[in-house]
């Protein structure tokens, strides 16, 4: 048996002829915060629904905690807390009653309700009907519901949607602390790379239904290879000059770019420019942002 | 199963829709009080005459429609707040969720039937009916009406789970219930129309009664239990496979 | 107002509303076709003096509850178009007065139900001709029995459109409407001033005119009050 908490194999979902998820091999290790990233409509929510048994895969298999989701669904779900898309709630019940309706099903101790309410800071509003809640409060209630059963695995689909900046930070810190303090594994989806960047340890990027990247966040960052940017007085002529001397550069908006090369090479380029009487204003290192890598991976689809 | 039922009950209690269980018995109570004044009761059959009178207002339209309203309602708050995906991601089998919802509705209908009896007794008390109450016949009528509602609940639960709109299952229910007004009068077709069964099962002294029941054995087995089996199993299979 | 109606008509597309508007009267006529088809000899004997009148009366027995429940469902569906997608805030932010928005919805429901009554009248004529009741059709009586019950239901139309539009939870208006229909069915012995009795037209026809006038007046009054209430309400 593998040491993955979640392992899918060739997971595929079609709605009619439309392929929403195609051969996704999702692998999540214990104690990770797995950031599931992709533009809107890339298949994130569908994948998550399949993980939770809400939608049936057309093809492929899902193993969670080493158990086949098809056979041991209930045993698996017992150890999962989830929040899918927008939060689920019963508008006519108070926050407390909403949690109670779920607590009864999970057979969790009653004291757990107060615990999760205080974790998401809803203790003060617990006695109000949820239909009067703001989106952020509903979202926090949804997270509280997910935490109710003391899950070993938390699956959250866009959990920071509709939260204000301070709420986002709070949820983020909360999620980050969980693997350390409680040994919980977390899968969190988002269409915002910056979001994932700040909390995830592993990243899976899905685009048009296919997994196009899956590795640690460090590996993703390493891809942000640097370039050297040179600002000179006459970029066009300097570029031609460098070309004739055998240096390969690019010129963009009157600036010269050199792909990641050794320090010696840069020194040679600079001395060549100086020799040919070009004025060098700046020599800078420019890192590709994660956004650019993301756009590159997804083929420029969907803004972030 | 018990826990599911408890959870369903919690969601329902706060919604006030359960208050509807009082409406039909109370309406029947008023009609019973009003009408019995005009009709000279057959000596010794006062209880059954009044029961018949109340059954007309209670069971032709009200009971079948109520079964639909309750079924739609226990699904409404799941549709409205995205509750299905939360509920179905719980470690409870889909089958028991479905059964719990059915049981809640069946319990509400049972409560309506009990209140109906209370109202009947109240009329009898006010009018000074004989102290010998025909419990057997009353019980057969009340329980029979309840059993005859079960297939309707099963079908309405099916469509309520399938359609997120509250009006659509209700419209279907109305379309199927209105023909009652004609069909109950038909000796030939009445026994075969599921929506007419709550009335026929509650109406005392129908000639074709099987044993102690108000409906014939064929009707009971084929129409009531048969349609129950059909609607229940198709709804069940649908819900098992439903994706949210 | 024309543009509002055009937009309302567009919005009910593919919502089954028109389907129900036709299904109601056609269903009533179809049931009567079964009724007369199956019990032809018996019913033609009962109504041998006035075959057309008998058919019309039998049909109105079914059409009255159908109208009451139909208007409940139709108003709810019309209002729910906006509720479902929270479109009120978009609709009311347009440069159109709230009065017109509300009137548009009410008028749409009214016109659709009138259409339903027209279909009912047409259906009865077709059925009567098919049953070979002759060409001596009592048009006046037919029109009265097709349209009066609806006109006598106007207070309920106003009430239902009010409830359906101001409440997001459609279970409430639908339940109230169904309840009203059933109460109306058994209101035979109620005093004449009770509105639930009016659609039954149980007063003789001359008096029925009074209840229709009362119905129209109260319906309009309710419409005015409810439209003021709609004006006052804020969009959530």
XYZ file of C-alpha atoms in Angstrom:
784
model
C 0.000 0.000 0.000
C 1.222 3.475 -0.750
C 1.697 6.164 1.835
C -0.705 8.539 0.142
C -3.828 9.770 1.925
C -5.513 10.424 -1.397
C -4.554 8.630 -4.539
C -6.572 8.757 -7.714
C -5.767 6.849 -10.831
C -6.798 8.041 -14.284
C -9.778 9.780 -12.739
C -12.121 10.843 -15.543
C -15.534 12.492 -15.597
C -17.644 13.134 -18.642
C -20.966 14.904 -18.778
C -22.368 13.559 -22.010
C -19.653 14.136 -24.535
C -18.094 16.958 -22.534
C -14.878 15.900 -20.810
C -14.658 17.766 -17.524
C -11.913 15.799 -15.806
C -9.473 13.690 -17.779
C -7.114 11.062 -16.407
C -6.164 12.894 -13.259
C -3.677 11.187 -10.945
C -3.981 13.139 -7.747
C -1.580 12.209 -4.961
C -1.708 13.704 -1.494
C 0.645 12.681 1.317
C -0.187 12.743 4.998
C 0.262 16.050 6.763
C 0.461 18.054 3.562
C -1.478 21.103 2.632
C -2.244 20.281 -0.956
C -3.109 23.294 -3.045
C -5.382 22.383 -5.928
C -5.047 25.129 -8.437
C -6.707 25.932 -11.701
C -8.692 28.579 -13.548
C -12.451 28.692 -13.107
C -14.089 25.823 -14.929
C -10.948 23.706 -15.090
C -12.525 20.778 -13.254
C -11.512 21.487 -9.639
C -14.979 21.265 -8.139
C -15.896 18.194 -10.178
C -12.744 16.434 -8.995
C -13.504 17.354 -5.401
C -17.086 16.150 -5.763
C -15.780 12.827 -6.951
C -13.414 12.633 -3.984
C -16.407 13.065 -1.700
C -18.614 10.593 -3.517
C -21.010 13.347 -4.621
C -20.363 12.579 -8.265
C -19.455 9.239 -9.804
C -16.274 8.972 -11.840
C -16.840 7.927 -15.430
C -13.527 6.090 -15.317
C -10.643 5.652 -12.915
C -10.359 4.937 -9.222
C -10.095 6.844 -5.978
C -8.357 5.566 -2.873
C -8.563 7.587 0.310
C -6.815 6.366 3.472
C -5.883 3.376 1.307
C -9.533 2.412 0.915
C -11.434 2.183 -2.310
C -13.964 5.006 -2.378
C -16.391 2.850 -4.325
C -16.492 0.126 -1.668
C -15.814 1.873 1.628
C -17.409 5.241 1.019
C -18.989 5.666 4.430
C -15.905 4.553 6.340
C -13.879 7.070 4.351
C -16.360 9.911 4.707
C -16.333 9.438 8.484
C -12.799 10.827 8.532
C -13.332 13.691 6.085
C -14.590 17.194 6.644
C -15.621 19.094 3.545
C -16.800 22.372 2.127
C -17.748 22.374 -1.543
C -18.141 25.526 -3.627
C -20.436 27.843 -1.697
C -21.232 26.825 1.880
C -24.252 24.662 2.648
C -26.640 25.868 5.281
C -30.222 25.734 6.458
C -31.364 29.345 6.388
C -34.180 28.917 8.848
C -31.941 27.453 11.539
C -29.434 29.278 13.727
C -25.714 28.641 13.347
C -25.829 26.460 16.448
C -28.765 24.444 15.130
C -27.101 24.043 11.751
C -24.122 22.488 13.481
C -26.387 20.418 15.689
C -28.191 18.968 12.652
C -24.834 17.740 11.369
C -23.420 16.812 14.773
C -26.279 14.371 15.363
C -25.365 12.606 12.149
C -21.688 12.418 13.023
C -22.399 11.412 16.597
C -19.826 13.946 17.793
C -19.915 15.229 21.388
C -22.081 18.292 21.931
C -19.135 20.266 23.315
C -17.556 20.066 19.867
C -20.092 22.602 18.565
C -18.801 25.302 20.889
C -15.247 24.375 20.014
C -15.708 24.757 16.271
C -17.780 27.903 16.736
C -14.943 29.509 18.627
C -12.381 28.303 16.095
C -14.179 30.231 13.354
C -15.177 33.077 15.724
C -18.917 32.649 15.402
C -19.651 32.101 19.095
C -21.317 35.484 19.389
C -23.628 34.930 16.402
C -24.439 31.322 17.200
C -28.037 32.033 18.141
C -28.958 33.945 14.972
C -30.709 32.400 11.946
C -28.153 31.812 9.238
C -30.215 33.469 6.505
C -29.149 36.830 7.966
C -25.452 35.984 7.801
C -22.993 37.671 5.482
C -21.259 35.523 2.894
C -18.096 35.501 4.971
C -19.966 34.313 8.057
C -21.647 31.544 6.070
C -18.246 30.545 4.774
C -16.883 30.382 8.316
C -19.901 28.350 9.378
C -19.165 25.993 6.489
C -15.611 25.547 7.733
C -16.911 24.984 11.262
C -19.211 22.279 9.906
C -16.290 20.669 8.119
C -14.294 20.592 11.359
C -17.163 19.214 13.424
C -16.312 15.547 13.112
C -12.622 15.960 14.034
C -11.628 14.916 10.517
C -8.251 13.524 9.527
C -8.655 14.962 6.066
C -10.135 18.315 5.243
C -11.292 19.003 1.680
C -12.097 22.642 1.078
C -13.194 24.050 -2.252
C -12.401 27.749 -2.518
C -12.663 28.313 1.251
C -11.681 31.956 1.140
C -14.280 32.951 -1.423
C -16.203 35.974 -0.250
C -14.051 36.615 2.789
C -12.573 39.989 3.590
C -8.774 40.292 3.720
C -8.565 39.822 7.479
C -10.875 36.825 7.221
C -8.696 35.358 4.499
C -5.580 35.716 6.621
C -7.339 34.185 9.583
C -8.570 31.153 7.668
C -5.155 30.772 6.116
C -3.401 30.797 9.483
C -5.998 28.378 10.829
C -5.436 25.955 7.978
C -1.665 26.252 8.206
C -1.686 25.352 11.882
C -3.769 22.230 11.449
C -1.286 19.757 10.005
C 1.191 20.653 12.776
C -1.226 20.673 15.680
C -3.675 17.958 14.769
C -1.971 15.982 12.032
C -4.751 16.852 9.637
C -4.149 16.617 5.920
C -5.736 19.384 3.888
C -6.755 19.685 0.272
C -7.637 23.235 -0.592
C -8.640 24.418 -4.021
C -8.376 27.905 -5.369
C -8.157 29.807 -8.595
C -5.788 32.223 -6.900
C -2.168 31.247 -7.059
C -1.130 33.763 -4.404
C -3.555 32.063 -2.062
C -2.030 28.623 -2.582
C 1.464 30.038 -2.590
C 1.018 31.272 0.940
C -0.158 28.067 2.537
C 0.353 25.000 0.399
C 3.251 22.569 0.644
C 2.220 20.586 -2.424
C 0.607 21.929 -5.543
C -1.496 20.330 -8.232
C -2.429 22.450 -11.209
C -5.378 21.445 -13.324
C -6.312 23.021 -16.607
C -9.051 21.994 -19.007
C -9.599 18.877 -16.932
C -6.028 17.666 -17.020
C -3.379 17.706 -14.333
C -0.532 19.675 -15.818
C 1.692 19.991 -12.779
C 1.924 18.155 -9.496
C 4.853 18.588 -7.155
C 6.049 20.527 -4.132
C 5.642 24.282 -4.078
C 9.459 24.576 -4.025
C 9.707 22.783 -7.331
C 7.184 25.169 -8.746
C 9.163 28.101 -7.432
C 12.393 26.723 -8.938
C 10.740 26.998 -12.265
C 10.777 30.699 -11.796
C 14.178 30.777 -13.451
C 15.700 34.189 -13.486
C 16.676 36.401 -16.357
C 19.188 39.204 -16.452
C 17.852 42.510 -17.663
C 20.211 45.098 -19.124
C 19.175 48.684 -19.668
C 21.424 50.442 -22.178
C 21.339 53.625 -24.199
C 20.602 52.048 -27.601
C 19.109 48.631 -27.158
C 18.548 47.797 -30.821
C 22.065 48.543 -31.911
C 23.528 46.909 -28.776
C 21.526 43.788 -29.526
C 22.876 43.623 -33.082
C 26.345 44.232 -31.810
C 26.091 41.432 -29.253
C 24.652 39.085 -31.883
C 27.633 39.685 -34.173
C 29.907 38.868 -31.235
C 28.081 35.614 -30.657
C 25.991 36.500 -27.594
C 22.363 35.430 -27.688
C 19.984 38.001 -26.168
C 16.430 39.204 -26.592
C 15.291 42.742 -26.879
C 11.975 43.741 -25.425
C 10.827 47.336 -25.069
C 14.330 48.726 -25.437
C 15.761 46.406 -22.847
C 18.022 43.465 -23.305
C 17.218 40.126 -21.717
C 19.652 37.304 -21.206
C 18.324 33.907 -20.214
C 19.809 32.408 -17.073
C 23.494 32.038 -17.764
C 26.644 31.871 -15.703
C 28.098 34.918 -13.985
C 31.147 34.735 -16.280
C 28.950 34.989 -19.349
C 27.261 38.093 -17.961
C 30.650 39.626 -17.286
C 31.676 38.934 -20.881
C 28.505 40.549 -22.220
C 28.993 43.615 -20.051
C 32.615 44.025 -21.025
C 31.733 43.587 -24.677
C 29.141 46.354 -24.384
C 31.577 48.632 -22.575
C 34.226 47.987 -25.203
C 31.807 49.058 -27.886
C 30.966 52.313 -26.084
C 27.458 51.537 -24.996
C 26.300 53.179 -21.793
C 25.001 50.647 -19.304
C 22.442 52.109 -16.931
C 21.313 49.008 -15.096
C 22.062 45.314 -14.810
C 19.273 43.548 -12.901
C 18.167 40.062 -12.168
C 14.479 39.544 -12.976
C 12.582 36.578 -11.576
C 9.592 35.144 -13.327
C 6.636 35.417 -11.020
C 4.592 32.344 -10.169
C 1.791 33.971 -12.096
C 3.819 33.882 -15.244
C 4.706 30.246 -14.706
C 1.088 29.494 -14.093
C 0.025 31.239 -17.278
C 2.734 29.414 -19.115
C 1.545 26.064 -17.773
C -2.085 26.706 -18.506
C -1.319 28.145 -21.898
C -2.404 31.623 -20.896
C -5.913 30.472 -20.136
C -7.829 32.244 -17.427
C -6.507 35.212 -15.563
C -5.633 34.901 -11.922
C -31.157 5.764 11.392
C -32.382 7.202 14.676
C -29.812 9.971 14.468
C -30.864 10.848 10.928
C -34.468 11.014 12.001
C -33.485 13.272 14.886
C -31.564 15.568 12.549
C -34.465 15.743 10.105
C -36.796 16.518 12.946
C -34.593 19.387 14.099
C -34.623 20.934 10.616
C -38.367 20.534 10.347
C -39.362 21.759 13.785
C -38.025 25.241 13.225
C -39.715 25.649 9.858
C -43.299 25.852 11.160
C -44.573 23.915 8.162
C -45.544 21.122 10.527
C -48.333 23.414 11.742
C -50.172 22.325 8.593
C -51.091 19.093 10.345
C -53.742 21.101 12.205
C -55.418 22.724 9.225
C -57.396 19.896 7.700
C -58.624 18.389 10.990
C -59.791 21.831 12.104
C -61.547 22.531 8.807
C -63.197 19.131 9.019
C -64.153 19.924 12.577
C -66.011 23.071 11.545
C -67.686 21.369 8.621
C -68.603 18.476 10.865
C -70.111 20.780 13.433
C -71.975 22.762 10.783
C -73.320 19.989 8.628
C -74.418 17.450 11.166
C -77.019 19.956 12.265
C -78.811 19.650 8.975
C -78.680 15.947 8.505
C -80.777 13.695 10.617
C -78.378 11.104 11.782
C -79.288 7.544 11.353
C -79.960 6.372 14.874
C -76.959 4.543 16.223
C -74.696 5.453 13.311
C -73.963 9.032 14.310
C -70.241 8.424 14.659
C -69.864 6.869 11.251
C -72.059 9.454 9.541
C -69.927 12.257 10.921
C -66.744 10.387 10.060
C -67.951 10.086 6.453
C -68.822 13.771 6.362
C -65.414 14.783 7.635
C -63.684 12.338 5.309
C -65.144 14.093 2.289
C -63.426 17.364 3.115
C -60.309 15.761 4.536
C -59.378 13.012 2.129
C -60.477 13.888 -1.405
C -58.029 16.726 -1.911
C -56.409 17.651 1.368
C -54.670 14.468 2.322
C -53.079 13.769 -1.082
C -52.008 17.399 -1.441
C -50.630 17.506 2.080
C -48.515 14.425 1.398
C -47.001 16.350 -1.506
C -46.462 19.591 0.388
C -44.649 17.843 3.225
C -42.479 15.820 0.856
C -41.518 18.900 -1.122
C -40.792 20.716 2.080
C -38.356 18.266 3.628
C -36.399 18.549 0.386
C -36.746 22.293 -0.025
C -34.217 23.348 2.574
C -31.686 20.935 1.137
C -32.118 22.410 -2.345
C -32.176 25.998 -1.107
C -29.015 26.061 0.985
C -26.956 23.539 -0.943
C -27.675 21.049 1.818
C -27.577 17.972 -0.412
C -23.862 18.085 -0.958
C -23.224 18.509 2.736
C -25.675 15.771 3.688
C -24.448 13.317 1.082
C -20.815 13.849 2.046
C -21.690 12.687 5.581
C -20.818 9.180 6.672
C -24.444 8.065 6.391
C -25.790 5.890 3.646
C -27.941 7.543 1.034
C -30.569 4.905 1.520
C -31.087 5.808 5.145
C -31.206 9.528 4.338
C -34.003 8.800 1.887
C -35.870 6.577 4.307
C -35.503 9.135 7.108
C -37.103 11.810 4.955
C -39.935 9.456 4.003
C -40.497 8.547 7.627
C -40.672 12.182 8.678
C -43.415 12.834 6.133
C -45.234 9.628 7.048
C -45.083 10.692 10.688
C -46.560 14.094 9.849
C -49.426 12.459 7.969
C -49.943 10.099 10.904
C -50.125 13.102 13.234
C -52.714 14.682 10.929
C -54.773 11.493 11.088
C -54.605 11.407 14.876
C -55.721 15.018 15.121
C -58.537 14.137 12.776
C -59.738 11.520 15.278
C -59.448 14.018 18.107
C -61.691 16.386 16.153
C -64.179 13.611 15.494
C -64.315 12.785 19.184
C -64.749 16.457 19.983
C -67.743 16.714 17.649
C -69.233 13.612 19.212
C -68.737 15.057 22.663
C -70.321 18.392 21.724
C -73.281 16.731 20.052
C -73.689 14.065 22.690
C -73.203 11.015 20.511
C -73.625 7.573 22.092
C -70.865 6.718 24.497
C -70.147 3.496 22.659
C -67.516 4.654 20.226
C -66.956 2.365 17.218
C -63.183 2.295 17.713
C -62.668 -0.543 15.233
C -64.238 1.252 12.319
C -62.557 4.537 13.192
C -59.156 2.872 13.472
C -59.611 1.109 10.130
C -60.520 4.375 8.454
C -57.645 6.346 9.970
C -54.941 3.729 9.467
C -56.289 2.872 6.020
C -56.080 6.533 4.976
C -52.526 6.705 6.254
C -51.411 3.583 4.426
C -53.046 4.827 1.227
C -50.973 8.009 1.486
C -47.665 6.138 1.535
C -47.422 5.588 -2.244
C -48.210 9.256 -2.833
C -45.494 10.250 -0.382
C -43.079 7.923 -2.153
C -43.775 9.469 -5.571
C -43.690 13.023 -4.272
C -40.405 12.373 -2.488
C -38.967 11.082 -5.733
C -39.885 14.184 -7.722
C -39.060 16.567 -4.871
C -35.563 15.147 -4.634
C -35.172 15.309 -8.387
C -36.523 18.835 -9.002
C -35.092 21.786 -7.161
C -38.181 23.911 -7.734
C -40.822 23.748 -5.023
C -43.667 24.447 -7.431
C -42.946 21.681 -9.938
C -43.561 18.644 -7.705
C -46.553 20.443 -6.277
C -47.969 21.061 -9.743
C -47.590 17.387 -10.556
C -49.344 16.477 -7.342
C -52.224 18.843 -8.109
C -52.540 17.498 -11.645
C -52.784 13.970 -10.287
C -55.093 14.857 -7.402
C -57.755 16.964 -9.125
C -59.116 14.019 -11.150
C -60.063 12.567 -7.748
C -63.172 14.699 -7.797
C -64.511 12.619 -10.665
C -62.819 9.319 -10.079
C -63.985 8.709 -6.526
C -67.518 8.488 -7.858
C -66.622 5.793 -10.320
C -67.140 2.253 -9.078
C -65.115 0.965 -11.983
C -62.084 3.233 -11.928
C -61.935 4.486 -8.369
C -60.315 1.362 -6.975
C -57.425 1.600 -9.453
C -56.374 5.225 -9.071
C -53.729 5.619 -6.350
C -54.631 9.244 -5.588
C -58.216 8.278 -4.838
C -57.181 5.642 -2.315
C -56.781 7.873 0.748
C -60.429 8.830 0.377
C -61.714 5.352 -0.464
C -59.735 3.805 2.363
C -61.103 6.303 4.859
C -64.708 6.190 3.727
C -66.579 3.693 5.885
C -68.995 1.031 4.606
C -67.990 0.866 1.005
C -69.525 -2.239 -0.437
C -66.388 -3.818 -1.812
C -64.437 -3.750 1.430
C -62.095 -6.644 2.031
C -62.554 -8.171 5.459
C -62.502 -5.295 7.881
C -60.932 -2.831 5.447
C -62.692 -0.159 3.438
C -60.943 -1.149 0.240
C -60.858 -4.466 -1.555
C -57.945 -6.861 -1.342
C -57.079 -6.278 -4.975
C -56.935 -2.546 -4.403
C -54.854 -2.940 -1.291
C -52.341 -5.319 -2.806
C -52.078 -4.077 -6.340
C -52.929 -0.412 -6.268
C -51.719 0.727 -2.872
C -48.842 -1.631 -2.153
C -47.987 -2.056 -5.809
C -47.687 1.657 -6.491
C -45.841 2.081 -3.198
C -43.310 -0.521 -4.277
C -42.932 1.038 -7.704
C -42.574 4.649 -6.566
C -40.400 3.768 -3.597
C -37.954 1.644 -5.536
C -37.637 4.041 -8.447
C -37.128 6.992 -6.099
C -34.646 4.989 -4.085
C -32.621 3.957 -7.118
C -32.673 7.513 -8.416
C -31.467 8.947 -5.120
C -28.702 6.347 -4.835
C -27.377 7.419 -8.196
C -28.073 11.143 -7.916
C -25.111 13.424 -8.417
C -24.952 16.807 -6.820
C -45.394 49.032 -19.997
C -45.204 47.276 -23.352
C -41.517 46.675 -22.976
C -42.017 45.275 -19.494
C -44.624 42.831 -20.724
C -42.365 41.785 -23.584
C -39.554 41.163 -21.138
C -41.857 39.247 -18.801
C -43.068 37.076 -21.654
C -39.473 36.349 -22.585
C -38.597 35.362 -19.036
C -41.296 32.713 -18.772
C -39.888 30.924 -21.782
C -38.879 27.331 -21.133
C -40.269 27.524 -17.599
C -43.215 25.199 -18.144
C -45.522 28.095 -17.264
C -47.221 28.240 -20.648
C -47.389 24.477 -20.655
C -49.309 24.532 -17.375
C -51.570 27.308 -18.620
C -52.698 25.016 -21.431
C -52.510 21.821 -19.428
C -55.029 23.097 -16.853
C -58.034 23.635 -19.143
C -57.094 20.828 -21.513
C -56.811 18.486 -18.540
C -60.260 19.521 -17.319
C -61.757 18.968 -20.768
C -59.949 15.639 -21.126
C -61.301 14.466 -17.788
C -64.793 15.490 -18.835
C -64.276 13.635 -22.099
C -63.538 10.521 -20.044
C -66.443 11.300 -17.732
C -68.947 11.640 -20.580
C -67.306 8.993 -22.716
C -67.513 6.374 -20.004
C -70.898 7.287 -18.598
C -72.431 8.593 -21.821
C -75.825 6.923 -21.457
C -76.195 7.785 -17.795
C -75.119 11.423 -18.084
C -77.103 12.155 -21.237
C -80.162 10.821 -19.414
C -79.522 13.029 -16.363
C -79.021 16.118 -18.544
C -81.423 15.196 -21.342
C -83.155 18.583 -21.196
C -79.967 20.584 -21.457
C -77.002 18.589 -22.690
C -74.737 21.602 -23.169
C -75.645 23.007 -19.765
C -74.885 19.665 -18.162
C -71.479 19.483 -19.795
C -70.662 23.051 -18.807
C -71.712 22.453 -15.219
C -69.750 19.229 -14.924
C -66.685 20.971 -16.349
C -66.961 23.920 -14.000
C -66.991 21.538 -11.073
C -63.411 20.662 -11.996
C -62.357 23.986 -13.449
C -62.989 26.011 -10.301
C -60.424 24.269 -8.092
C -58.109 24.085 -11.098
C -58.278 27.863 -11.526
C -57.636 28.525 -7.836
C -54.714 26.129 -7.556
C -53.510 27.079 -11.026
C -53.281 30.757 -10.142
C -51.379 29.800 -7.003
C -48.803 27.811 -8.908
C -48.511 30.256 -11.810
C -47.968 33.315 -9.594
C -45.380 31.434 -7.599
C -43.523 30.364 -10.720
C -43.595 33.887 -12.127
C -42.182 35.327 -8.925
C -39.697 32.533 -8.489
C -37.982 33.464 -11.737
C -36.627 36.479 -9.864
C -36.158 34.797 -6.489
C -34.241 31.845 -7.810
C -31.357 33.828 -9.190
C -31.696 36.824 -6.900
C -32.623 38.838 -9.942
C -34.719 41.363 -8.007
C -31.738 43.521 -7.262
C -30.867 43.620 -10.928
C -34.439 44.186 -12.077
C -35.153 46.971 -9.597
C -31.884 48.723 -10.334
C -33.100 49.305 -13.887
C -34.649 52.669 -14.702
C -38.187 51.316 -14.376
C -40.568 52.214 -11.603
C -41.333 49.585 -9.015
C -45.015 50.072 -9.769
C -44.462 48.980 -13.331
C -42.412 45.986 -12.316
C -45.096 44.838 -9.897
C -47.929 45.593 -12.291
C -46.096 43.733 -15.034
C -45.986 40.578 -12.955
C -49.622 40.875 -11.863
C -50.805 41.644 -15.384
C -48.847 38.736 -16.797
C -50.501 36.352 -14.353
C -53.916 37.849 -15.145
C -53.473 37.553 -18.912
C -52.134 34.029 -18.736
C -55.097 32.911 -16.674
C -57.534 34.631 -19.026
C -55.856 32.702 -21.814
C -56.445 29.573 -19.782
C -60.166 30.419 -19.524
C -60.339 30.982 -23.287
C -58.775 27.590 -23.895
C -61.278 26.074 -21.477
C -64.243 27.600 -23.334
C -62.843 26.452 -26.665
C -62.173 22.986 -25.306
C -65.694 22.609 -23.986
C -67.154 23.615 -27.355
C -64.974 21.076 -29.155
C -65.886 18.361 -26.654
C -69.610 19.150 -26.874
C -69.503 18.981 -30.663
C -67.615 15.697 -30.540
C -70.217 14.341 -28.146
C -72.853 15.352 -30.717
C -74.700 17.719 -28.426
C -75.795 19.750 -31.460
C -74.822 23.210 -32.591
C -77.229 25.024 -30.348
C -74.452 26.164 -28.025
C -75.480 28.391 -25.093
C -72.585 30.795 -25.639
C -73.573 33.273 -22.988
C -73.849 30.616 -20.296
C -70.621 28.998 -21.453
C -68.708 32.263 -21.248
C -70.165 33.013 -17.850
C -69.196 29.640 -16.464
C -65.715 29.844 -17.939
C -64.843 33.395 -16.950
C -66.933 34.221 -13.882
C -65.172 31.801 -11.546
C -61.847 33.373 -12.492
C -63.185 36.919 -12.136
C -64.592 35.902 -8.760
C -61.108 34.700 -7.794
C -59.368 38.030 -8.368
C -58.816 38.723 -4.664
C -56.915 35.443 -4.504
C -54.883 36.328 -7.549
C -53.931 39.622 -5.900
C -53.169 37.879 -2.617
C -51.069 35.163 -4.229
C -49.041 37.533 -6.379
C -48.382 39.584 -3.256
C -47.237 36.627 -1.201
C -45.256 35.094 -4.037
C -43.371 38.289 -4.841
C -42.649 39.472 -1.320
C -41.642 36.091 0.091
C -38.543 34.301 -1.018
C -39.738 31.053 0.454
C -42.312 29.917 -2.103
C -43.564 27.184 0.193
C -45.626 29.753 2.053
C -47.658 31.241 -0.838
C -48.111 27.802 -2.352
C -49.372 26.382 0.897
C -51.686 29.319 1.490
C -53.063 28.957 -2.037
C -53.697 25.244 -1.764
C -55.337 25.768 1.583
C -57.570 28.457 0.128
C -58.585 26.213 -2.755
C -59.645 23.448 -0.448
C -61.478 25.798 1.886
C -63.254 27.199 -1.145
C -64.343 23.713 -2.201
C -66.166 23.241 1.072
C -67.423 26.763 1.517
C -70.900 25.980 0.232
C -72.438 26.658 3.627
C -70.457 29.770 4.421
C -72.208 33.151 4.489
C -72.291 34.994 1.164
C -69.756 37.638 2.148
C -66.931 35.109 2.539
C -64.644 35.531 -0.508
C -63.805 31.815 -0.632
C -67.387 31.143 -1.587
C -67.457 33.522 -4.564
C -65.698 31.376 -7.173
C -68.306 28.655 -6.674
C -71.002 30.969 -8.079
C -73.526 29.228 -5.838
C -75.675 32.310 -5.590
C -78.077 32.395 -8.495
C -76.594 34.138 -11.471
C -77.988 37.567 -10.739
C -76.446 37.532 -7.303
C -73.282 36.053 -8.760
C -72.811 39.367 -10.508
C -72.682 41.004 -7.100
C -69.963 38.689 -5.903
C -68.026 39.309 -9.091
C -68.267 43.049 -8.677
C -67.202 42.667 -5.059
C -64.390 40.401 -6.167
C -63.088 42.871 -8.743
C -63.250 45.746 -6.256
C -61.501 43.810 -3.512
C -59.018 42.366 -5.983
C -58.061 45.854 -7.165
C -57.891 47.110 -3.613
C -55.600 44.278 -2.598
C -53.490 44.957 -5.651
C -53.111 48.610 -4.648
C -52.248 47.801 -1.051
C -49.821 45.065 -2.013
C -48.139 47.246 -4.591
C -47.600 49.890 -1.921
C -46.112 47.199 0.270
C -43.812 46.177 -2.572
C -42.774 49.810 -2.943
C -41.897 50.030 0.707
C -39.918 46.788 0.791
C -36.201 46.902 0.313
C -34.369 44.455 -1.843
C -32.401 41.963 0.151
